[in-house]
Tab-separated table of C-alpha atoms in Angstrom:
chain	number	residue	atom	x	y	z
A	93	MET	CA	-3.114	-16.300	-28.657
A	94	LYS	CA	-4.534	-18.394	-25.876
A	95	THR	CA	-6.832	-21.142	-27.013
A	96	THR	CA	-8.718	-23.125	-24.461
A	97	THR	CA	-9.718	-26.698	-24.998
A	98	ARG	CA	-12.832	-28.454	-23.803
A	99	HIS	CA	-10.653	-30.174	-21.192
A	100	ASP	CA	-9.399	-26.791	-19.929
A	101	ARG	CA	-12.926	-25.440	-19.568
A	102	ARG	CA	-14.150	-28.620	-17.862
A	103	MET	CA	-11.278	-28.606	-15.370
A	104	LEU	CA	-11.831	-24.905	-14.624
A	105	ARG	CA	-15.522	-25.554	-13.915
A	106	LEU	CA	-14.669	-28.575	-11.767
A	107	MET	CA	-12.029	-26.750	-9.726
A	108	ASN	CA	-14.372	-23.825	-9.063
A	109	ASP	CA	-17.478	-25.867	-8.251
A	110	PRO	CA	-19.171	-24.137	-5.295
A	111	ARG	CA	-20.808	-27.352	-4.025
A	112	HIS	CA	-17.598	-28.400	-2.236
A	113	ARG	CA	-16.778	-24.993	-0.762
A	114	ARG	CA	-17.566	-26.031	2.841
A	115	LEU	CA	-14.834	-28.674	2.651
A	116	HIS	CA	-12.083	-26.056	2.339
A	117	ALA	CA	-13.676	-22.723	3.212
A	118	THR	CA	-11.531	-21.951	6.273
A	119	ARG	CA	-7.826	-22.013	6.972
A	120	ALA	CA	-8.329	-24.638	9.703
A	121	ARG	CA	-10.082	-26.982	7.268
A	122	ARG	CA	-7.342	-26.540	4.668
A	123	ARG	CA	-4.703	-27.247	7.321
A	124	GLY	CA	-6.609	-30.379	8.259
A	125	LEU	CA	-6.726	-31.466	4.615
A	126	VAL	CA	-2.980	-30.896	4.250
A	127	ALA	CA	-2.288	-32.804	7.500
A	128	ALA	CA	-4.463	-35.698	6.315
A	129	HIS	CA	-2.727	-35.687	2.926
A	130	VAL	CA	0.734	-35.694	4.531
A	131	ALA	CA	-0.316	-38.582	6.805
A	132	LEU	CA	-1.769	-40.552	3.890
A	133	THR	CA	1.374	-39.914	1.838
A	134	ALA	CA	3.543	-41.195	4.692
A	135	ALA	CA	1.290	-44.232	5.112
A	136	VAL	CA	1.425	-45.033	1.386
A	137	LEU	CA	5.225	-44.785	1.449
A	138	ALA	CA	5.420	-46.926	4.603
A	139	VAL	CA	3.395	-49.664	2.924
A	140	LEU	CA	4.905	-49.237	-0.545
A	141	VAL	CA	8.562	-49.656	0.377
A	142	PRO	CA	8.243	-53.153	1.913
A	143	VAL	CA	5.907	-54.253	-0.893
A	144	ALA	CA	8.293	-52.988	-3.584
A	145	ALA	CA	11.336	-54.598	-1.967
A	146	PRO	CA	10.128	-57.832	-0.320
A	147	SER	CA	12.608	-59.921	1.590
A	148	ALA	CA	13.428	-63.427	0.402
A	149	ASP	CA	11.887	-65.182	3.398
A	150	THR	CA	8.331	-63.902	2.965
A	151	GLY	CA	5.699	-64.852	0.441
A	152	PRO	CA	3.165	-62.640	-1.270
A	153	ARG	CA	1.959	-59.760	0.814
A	154	TRP	CA	-1.721	-59.642	-0.052
A	155	ALA	CA	-2.658	-57.687	3.049
A	156	ALA	CA	-0.017	-55.071	2.286
A	157	LEU	CA	-1.198	-54.808	-1.319
A	158	ALA	CA	-4.807	-54.408	-0.189
A	159	ALA	CA	-3.753	-51.732	2.314
A	160	LEU	CA	-1.779	-49.990	-0.431
A	161	LEU	CA	-4.840	-49.937	-2.701
A	162	LEU	CA	-7.096	-48.549	0.039
A	163	LEU	CA	-4.547	-45.937	1.102
A	164	THR	CA	-3.973	-44.904	-2.512
A	165	ALA	CA	-7.718	-44.446	-3.044
A	166	ALA	CA	-7.968	-42.287	0.093
A	167	TRP	CA	-4.852	-40.372	-1.007
A	168	CYS	CA	-6.449	-39.625	-4.388
A	169	VAL	CA	-9.592	-38.275	-2.705
A	170	ALA	CA	-7.471	-36.077	-0.413
A	171	THR	CA	-5.467	-34.841	-3.398
A	172	GLY	CA	-8.688	-33.901	-5.163
A	173	ALA	CA	-9.841	-32.013	-2.067
A	174	LEU	CA	-6.555	-30.076	-1.984
A	175	ASN	CA	-6.902	-29.250	-5.671
A	176	LEU	CA	-10.417	-27.968	-4.977
A	177	ALA	CA	-9.103	-25.939	-2.037
A	178	THR	CA	-6.613	-24.179	-4.320
A	179	HIS	CA	-9.148	-23.868	-7.158
A	180	GLY	CA	-6.832	-25.931	-9.333
A	181	LEU	CA	-3.850	-23.653	-8.912
A	182	MET	CA	-1.389	-26.512	-9.430
A	183	GLU	CA	-3.634	-28.610	-11.652
A	184	LEU	CA	-4.869	-26.157	-14.272
A	185	ARG	CA	-2.767	-25.189	-17.247
A	186	ALA	CA	-1.090	-21.797	-17.025
A	187	ARG	CA	-3.258	-20.352	-19.794
A	188	MET	CA	-6.344	-20.861	-17.622
A	189	LEU	CA	-5.002	-18.800	-14.704
A	190	ASP	CA	-5.363	-15.065	-14.238
A	191	GLU	CA	-2.548	-12.768	-13.063
A	192	ARG	CA	-3.416	-13.175	-9.375
A	193	GLN	CA	-3.392	-16.960	-9.707
A	194	HIS	CA	-0.059	-16.874	-11.546
A	195	ALA	CA	1.379	-14.862	-8.643
A	196	GLU	CA	-0.102	-17.286	-6.079
A	197	ARG	CA	1.330	-20.240	-8.000
A	198	GLY	CA	4.738	-18.554	-8.050
A	199	ARG	CA	4.614	-17.908	-4.289
A	200	ALA	CA	3.638	-21.533	-3.657
A	201	PHE	CA	6.566	-22.766	-5.768
A	202	VAL	CA	8.997	-20.448	-3.964
A	203	LEU	CA	7.785	-21.625	-0.551
A	204	ALA	CA	7.937	-25.249	-1.692
A	205	HIS	CA	11.447	-24.770	-3.078
A	206	ARG	CA	12.708	-23.280	0.186
A	207	THR	CA	11.054	-26.019	2.223
A	208	SER	CA	12.511	-28.665	-0.075
A	209	LEU	CA	15.963	-27.171	0.387
A	210	VAL	CA	15.576	-27.379	4.172
A	211	LEU	CA	14.423	-31.016	3.886
A	212	HIS	CA	17.380	-31.894	1.660
A	213	LEU	CA	19.825	-30.288	4.072
A	214	ALA	CA	18.175	-32.050	7.044
A	215	ALA	CA	18.384	-35.396	5.244
A	216	LEU	CA	22.038	-34.800	4.413
A	217	LEU	CA	22.799	-33.852	8.002
A	218	TRP	CA	20.941	-36.924	9.271
A	219	LEU	CA	22.876	-39.197	6.898
A	220	LEU	CA	26.184	-37.648	7.946
A	221	LEU	CA	25.448	-37.842	11.672
A	222	ALA	CA	23.896	-41.309	11.589
A	223	PHE	CA	26.252	-42.973	9.119
A	224	GLY	CA	29.287	-40.691	8.938
A	225	GLY	CA	31.613	-43.017	10.819
A	226	GLU	CA	30.774	-46.089	8.760
A	227	GLU	CA	32.152	-47.150	5.410
A	228	GLY	CA	28.918	-46.277	3.679
A	229	VAL	CA	25.197	-46.011	3.865
A	230	SER	CA	23.123	-49.046	2.956
A	231	VAL	CA	21.365	-48.932	-0.370
A	232	ARG	CA	17.979	-49.414	1.348
A	233	THR	CA	18.535	-46.425	3.634
A	234	LEU	CA	19.730	-44.216	0.813
A	235	ALA	CA	16.938	-45.323	-1.545
A	236	GLY	CA	14.297	-44.741	1.132
A	237	THR	CA	15.685	-41.291	1.909
A	238	VAL	CA	15.780	-40.324	-1.769
A	239	LEU	CA	12.241	-41.640	-2.297
A	240	VAL	CA	10.900	-39.555	0.599
A	241	LEU	CA	12.714	-36.472	-0.690
A	242	LEU	CA	11.383	-36.981	-4.219
A	243	VAL	CA	7.802	-37.383	-3.032
A	244	ALA	CA	8.123	-34.320	-0.789
A	245	HIS	CA	9.599	-32.322	-3.685
A	246	TRP	CA	6.669	-33.387	-5.864
A	247	LEU	CA	3.914	-32.599	-3.334
A	248	LEU	CA	5.287	-29.538	-1.529
A	249	PRO	CA	3.896	-27.041	-4.089
A	250	LEU	CA	0.377	-28.414	-3.594
A	251	TRP	CA	0.717	-28.358	0.191
A	252	ALA	CA	2.153	-24.830	0.122
A	253	ALA	CA	-0.638	-23.598	-2.150
A	254	ALA	CA	-3.310	-25.085	0.121
A	255	LEU	CA	-1.703	-23.698	3.273
A	256	THR	CA	-1.356	-20.186	1.850
A	257	ALA	CA	-4.765	-20.031	0.145
A	258	ARG	CA	-7.062	-17.274	1.330
A	259	ASP	CA	-10.394	-17.941	2.986
A	260	GLU	CA	-13.430	-17.853	0.758
A	261	PRO	CA	-15.610	-14.780	1.197
A	262	ALA	CA	-18.789	-15.499	3.119
A	263	ASP	CA	-21.931	-15.659	1.058
A	264	GLU	CA	-23.875	-12.435	1.008
A	265	PRO	CA	-27.046	-12.715	3.090
A	266	ALA	CA	-30.207	-12.260	1.076
A	267	GLU	CA	-31.771	-8.848	1.485
A	268	GLU	CA	-35.026	-8.959	3.355
A	269	ASP	CA	-37.789	-6.445	2.653
């Protein structure tokens, strides 16, 4: 038996709130949201890696930490917009989804899995072509590559769900007498 919690009902209401419909109503807007989210993710990673592994010759990186905080805040807003665009398809618990949403979630995971496989193969090919003749790959290069692949693996289902979501039906015009 499916029991819903207060949290489940609140999240369902939040993800289906019609006030934000204009933000993601068309395919072009959803593509823009995904592009912005990908760019913010890349920017967060570009700032995070040097902050997480500072070199010995530099002091504290306050500017980089401030940029990381601002980018992370913007990234969270963009993630929320993508979750609204998919009506919580990846965020809601499975018991809150209907059969159509379960099928959409499955299609998004399949597309994300295939895309992730292509990214993994491309990364492997790049590592072999770029560093195949050397003794080994540096730990920094390998760690950065694995970090990018892990983040892509984590976010690809959300991006796939947003890119494959259907347009919202237009509001019915009020009948005039």
